Amino acid sequence: MSRRLALEDVRALIVDIDGTLFRGPLPLPGLLRFFTFLRSRRLPAVVVSNNTTKTAAEYQKRLAGQGVQMGVDRILTAAAATAGYLKRELGVGASLYVIGEPSLHEVLTQAGFVLLQDASQPADAVVVGGDSTLTYDKLKNAALLLQRRARFVGTNPDLLCPTDEGLVPEAGTTLAALEAATGMSPTVIGKPERPLFDLAVQRLGKLPGEVAILGDRLETDVAGGQRAGLKTMLVT
């Protein structure tokens, strides 16, 4: 029988945002008390999100509204992790065709990439995030560029996103459509894949075995954390 995880085994935390700290725009009970506890135990933390509709600065403002002061370097989104991956793989100045919300475009532009408007020029990569204004033309441009051997990168694999209206299509739905159209499989950056976890561990300056992921989803937070060699904690 495996030994139960004790807090003394943990030297740092990766904390999921959506569903763990907030439900939609509303903070979950005990949010401020939780971060006060982490400070009292001198436990460093990075908060992470697969959501690409908000920037780290927007999450920083949301946390500050609840009395939690956190630097943007301790807030990691799938969009920022994707920008870091593309810098390593393609270098600054690479040309990208992006399907996603304005926040994803902003992160990639600030990282030094050239964002294309259509398929009239070659792209080094097609980058796909959640997009509430997805159109046939966007899918067409992405498919054409992928057929011309652009790299295929997804910010996160989530098929659906919870909203006030119910579950609506997310990045994974668009990735599936393009995979069906081209036969190409994307490199996915967000949970449960490793790139986002590895970058969070790097920012904490710890070894994977010293870090625990705290999240609300078995299939992304826990499964991904186990793949990355982390300890895992599930919020129900």
PDB file of C-alpha atoms in Angstrom, residues 27-137:
ATOM      1  CA  PRO A  27     -13.768  32.912  -5.986  1.00  0.00           C
ATOM      2  CA  LEU A  28     -14.212  29.622  -4.179  1.00  0.00           C
ATOM      3  CA  PRO A  29     -14.460  29.748  -0.366  1.00  0.00           C
ATOM      4  CA  GLY A  30     -11.152  29.984   1.478  1.00  0.00           C
ATOM      5  CA  LEU A  31      -9.098  31.379  -1.412  1.00  0.00           C
ATOM      6  CA  LEU A  32      -7.361  34.112   0.616  1.00  0.00           C
ATOM      7  CA  ARG A  33      -6.962  31.824   3.634  1.00  0.00           C
ATOM      8  CA  PHE A  34      -5.293  29.240   1.396  1.00  0.00           C
ATOM      9  CA  PHE A  35      -2.630  31.667   0.136  1.00  0.00           C
ATOM     10  CA  THR A  36      -2.103  33.025   3.652  1.00  0.00           C
ATOM     11  CA  PHE A  37      -1.437  29.446   4.750  1.00  0.00           C
ATOM     12  CA  LEU A  38       1.075  28.922   1.924  1.00  0.00           C
ATOM     13  CA  ARG A  39       2.968  32.060   2.976  1.00  0.00           C
ATOM     14  CA  SER A  40       3.007  30.946   6.605  1.00  0.00           C
ATOM     15  CA  ARG A  41       4.546  27.607   5.550  1.00  0.00           C
ATOM     16  CA  ARG A  42       6.955  29.303   3.099  1.00  0.00           C
ATOM     17  CA  LEU A  43       5.584  27.175   0.270  1.00  0.00           C
ATOM     18  CA  PRO A  44       6.175  28.820  -3.130  1.00  0.00           C
ATOM     19  CA  ALA A  45       3.386  28.419  -5.682  1.00  0.00           C
ATOM     20  CA  VAL A  46       2.720  28.925  -9.369  1.00  0.00           C
ATOM     21  CA  VAL A  47      -0.900  29.131 -10.529  1.00  0.00           C
ATOM     22  CA  VAL A  48      -1.708  27.662 -13.938  1.00  0.00           C
ATOM     23  CA  SER A  49      -4.574  27.612 -16.407  1.00  0.00           C
ATOM     24  CA  ASN A  50      -5.370  25.917 -19.718  1.00  0.00           C
ATOM     25  CA  ASN A  51      -7.566  28.936 -20.460  1.00  0.00           C
ATOM     26  CA  THR A  52      -6.144  31.143 -23.232  1.00  0.00           C
ATOM     27  CA  THR A  53      -8.909  33.766 -23.070  1.00  0.00           C
ATOM     28  CA  LYS A  54      -7.148  35.642 -20.255  1.00  0.00           C
ATOM     29  CA  THR A  55      -3.572  36.861 -19.878  1.00  0.00           C
ATOM     30  CA  ALA A  56      -1.404  36.434 -16.785  1.00  0.00           C
ATOM     31  CA  ALA A  57      -1.960  40.139 -16.033  1.00  0.00           C
ATOM     32  CA  GLU A  58      -5.729  39.627 -16.050  1.00  0.00           C
ATOM     33  CA  TYR A  59      -5.433  36.705 -13.642  1.00  0.00           C
ATOM     34  CA  GLN A  60      -3.100  38.785 -11.479  1.00  0.00           C
ATOM     35  CA  LYS A  61      -5.782  41.484 -11.264  1.00  0.00           C
ATOM     36  CA  ARG A  62      -8.459  38.923 -10.422  1.00  0.00           C
ATOM     37  CA  LEU A  63      -6.348  37.475  -7.587  1.00  0.00           C
ATOM     38  CA  ALA A  64      -5.505  40.964  -6.301  1.00  0.00           C
ATOM     39  CA  GLY A  65      -9.245  41.638  -6.096  1.00  0.00           C
ATOM     40  CA  GLN A  66      -9.392  38.829  -3.521  1.00  0.00           C
ATOM     41  CA  GLY A  67      -6.433  40.174  -1.534  1.00  0.00           C
ATOM     42  CA  VAL A  68      -3.840  37.830  -3.057  1.00  0.00           C
ATOM     43  CA  GLN A  69      -0.700  39.569  -4.334  1.00  0.00           C
ATOM     44  CA  MET A  70       1.144  37.466  -6.913  1.00  0.00           C
ATOM     45  CA  GLY A  71       3.712  38.404  -9.548  1.00  0.00           C
ATOM     46  CA  VAL A  72       2.910  37.690 -13.184  1.00  0.00           C
ATOM     47  CA  ASP A  73       5.941  35.373 -13.292  1.00  0.00           C
ATOM     48  CA  ARG A  74       4.024  33.113 -10.878  1.00  0.00           C
ATOM     49  CA  ILE A  75       0.964  32.945 -13.168  1.00  0.00           C
ATOM     50  CA  LEU A  76       1.302  30.586 -16.115  1.00  0.00           C
ATOM     51  CA  THR A  77      -1.301  30.211 -18.848  1.00  0.00           C
ATOM     52  CA  ALA A  78      -1.313  27.741 -21.713  1.00  0.00           C
ATOM     53  CA  ALA A  79      -0.866  30.747 -24.025  1.00  0.00           C
ATOM     54  CA  ALA A  80       2.362  31.804 -22.272  1.00  0.00           C
ATOM     55  CA  ALA A  81       3.615  28.211 -22.217  1.00  0.00           C
ATOM     56  CA  THR A  82       2.872  27.955 -25.949  1.00  0.00           C
ATOM     57  CA  ALA A  83       4.854  31.134 -26.607  1.00  0.00           C
ATOM     58  CA  GLY A  84       7.788  29.693 -24.655  1.00  0.00           C
ATOM     59  CA  TYR A  85       7.632  26.431 -26.579  1.00  0.00           C
ATOM     60  CA  LEU A  86       7.536  28.218 -29.944  1.00  0.00           C
ATOM     61  CA  LYS A  87      10.497  30.419 -29.013  1.00  0.00           C
ATOM     62  CA  ARG A  88      12.558  27.314 -28.275  1.00  0.00           C
ATOM     63  CA  GLU A  89      11.415  25.448 -31.376  1.00  0.00           C
ATOM     64  CA  LEU A  90      11.197  28.203 -34.013  1.00  0.00           C
ATOM     65  CA  GLY A  91      12.911  31.288 -32.594  1.00  0.00           C
ATOM     66  CA  VAL A  92      11.623  34.834 -32.233  1.00  0.00           C
ATOM     67  CA  GLY A  93      10.272  36.311 -35.453  1.00  0.00           C
ATOM     68  CA  ALA A  94       8.718  33.099 -36.746  1.00  0.00           C
ATOM     69  CA  SER A  95       5.491  33.452 -38.736  1.00  0.00           C
ATOM     70  CA  LEU A  96       2.332  32.045 -37.128  1.00  0.00           C
ATOM     71  CA  TYR A  97      -1.266  31.609 -38.204  1.00  0.00           C
ATOM     72  CA  VAL A  98      -3.333  31.763 -35.026  1.00  0.00           C
ATOM     73  CA  ILE A  99      -6.867  30.633 -34.268  1.00  0.00           C
ATOM     74  CA  GLY A 100      -7.779  32.010 -30.853  1.00  0.00           C
ATOM     75  CA  GLU A 101      -9.059  34.852 -28.745  1.00  0.00           C
ATOM     76  CA  PRO A 102      -7.391  38.317 -28.704  1.00  0.00           C
ATOM     77  CA  SER A 103      -5.533  37.392 -25.499  1.00  0.00           C
ATOM     78  CA  LEU A 104      -3.678  34.580 -27.321  1.00  0.00           C
ATOM     79  CA  HIS A 105      -2.814  36.916 -30.205  1.00  0.00           C
ATOM     80  CA  GLU A 106      -1.544  39.475 -27.667  1.00  0.00           C
ATOM     81  CA  VAL A 107       0.726  36.987 -25.883  1.00  0.00           C
ATOM     82  CA  LEU A 108       2.246  35.714 -29.125  1.00  0.00           C
ATOM     83  CA  THR A 109       2.724  39.211 -30.559  1.00  0.00           C
ATOM     84  CA  GLN A 110       4.443  40.391 -27.377  1.00  0.00           C
ATOM     85  CA  ALA A 111       6.700  37.330 -27.564  1.00  0.00           C
ATOM     86  CA  GLY A 112       8.009  38.599 -30.915  1.00  0.00           C
ATOM     87  CA  PHE A 113       6.181  36.431 -33.449  1.00  0.00           C
ATOM     88  CA  VAL A 114       4.716  37.616 -36.756  1.00  0.00           C
ATOM     89  CA  LEU A 115       0.994  36.807 -36.971  1.00  0.00           C
ATOM     90  CA  LEU A 116      -0.424  36.154 -40.432  1.00  0.00           C
ATOM     91  CA  GLN A 117      -3.933  37.153 -41.490  1.00  0.00           C
ATOM     92  CA  ASP A 118      -4.558  34.373 -44.021  1.00  0.00           C
ATOM     93  CA  ALA A 119      -2.889  31.585 -46.005  1.00  0.00           C
ATOM     94  CA  SER A 120      -1.411  33.813 -48.717  1.00  0.00           C
ATOM     95  CA  GLN A 121       2.053  33.579 -47.119  1.00  0.00           C
ATOM     96  CA  PRO A 122       3.834  30.525 -45.677  1.00  0.00           C
ATOM     97  CA  ALA A 123       3.610  29.992 -41.921  1.00  0.00           C
ATOM     98  CA  ASP A 124       6.148  28.320 -39.657  1.00  0.00           C
ATOM     99  CA  ALA A 125       3.322  27.081 -37.426  1.00  0.00           C
ATOM    100  CA  VAL A 126      -0.438  27.040 -37.038  1.00  0.00           C
ATOM    101  CA  VAL A 127      -1.394  27.716 -33.420  1.00  0.00           C
ATOM    102  CA  VAL A 128      -4.866  26.793 -32.171  1.00  0.00           C
ATOM    103  CA  GLY A 129      -6.590  27.933 -28.986  1.00  0.00           C
ATOM    104  CA  GLY A 130     -10.217  28.361 -28.034  1.00  0.00           C
ATOM    105  CA  ASP A 131     -11.977  30.816 -30.371  1.00  0.00           C
ATOM    106  CA  SER A 132     -15.545  32.021 -29.853  1.00  0.00           C
ATOM    107  CA  THR A 133     -15.507  33.620 -33.323  1.00  0.00           C
ATOM    108  CA  LEU A 134     -14.335  30.533 -35.210  1.00  0.00           C
ATOM    109  CA  THR A 135     -15.281  30.630 -38.914  1.00  0.00           C
ATOM    110  CA  TYR A 136     -14.946  28.405 -41.963  1.00  0.00           C
ATOM    111  CA  ASP A 137     -12.309  30.788 -43.353  1.00  0.00           C
TER     112      ASP A 137
END
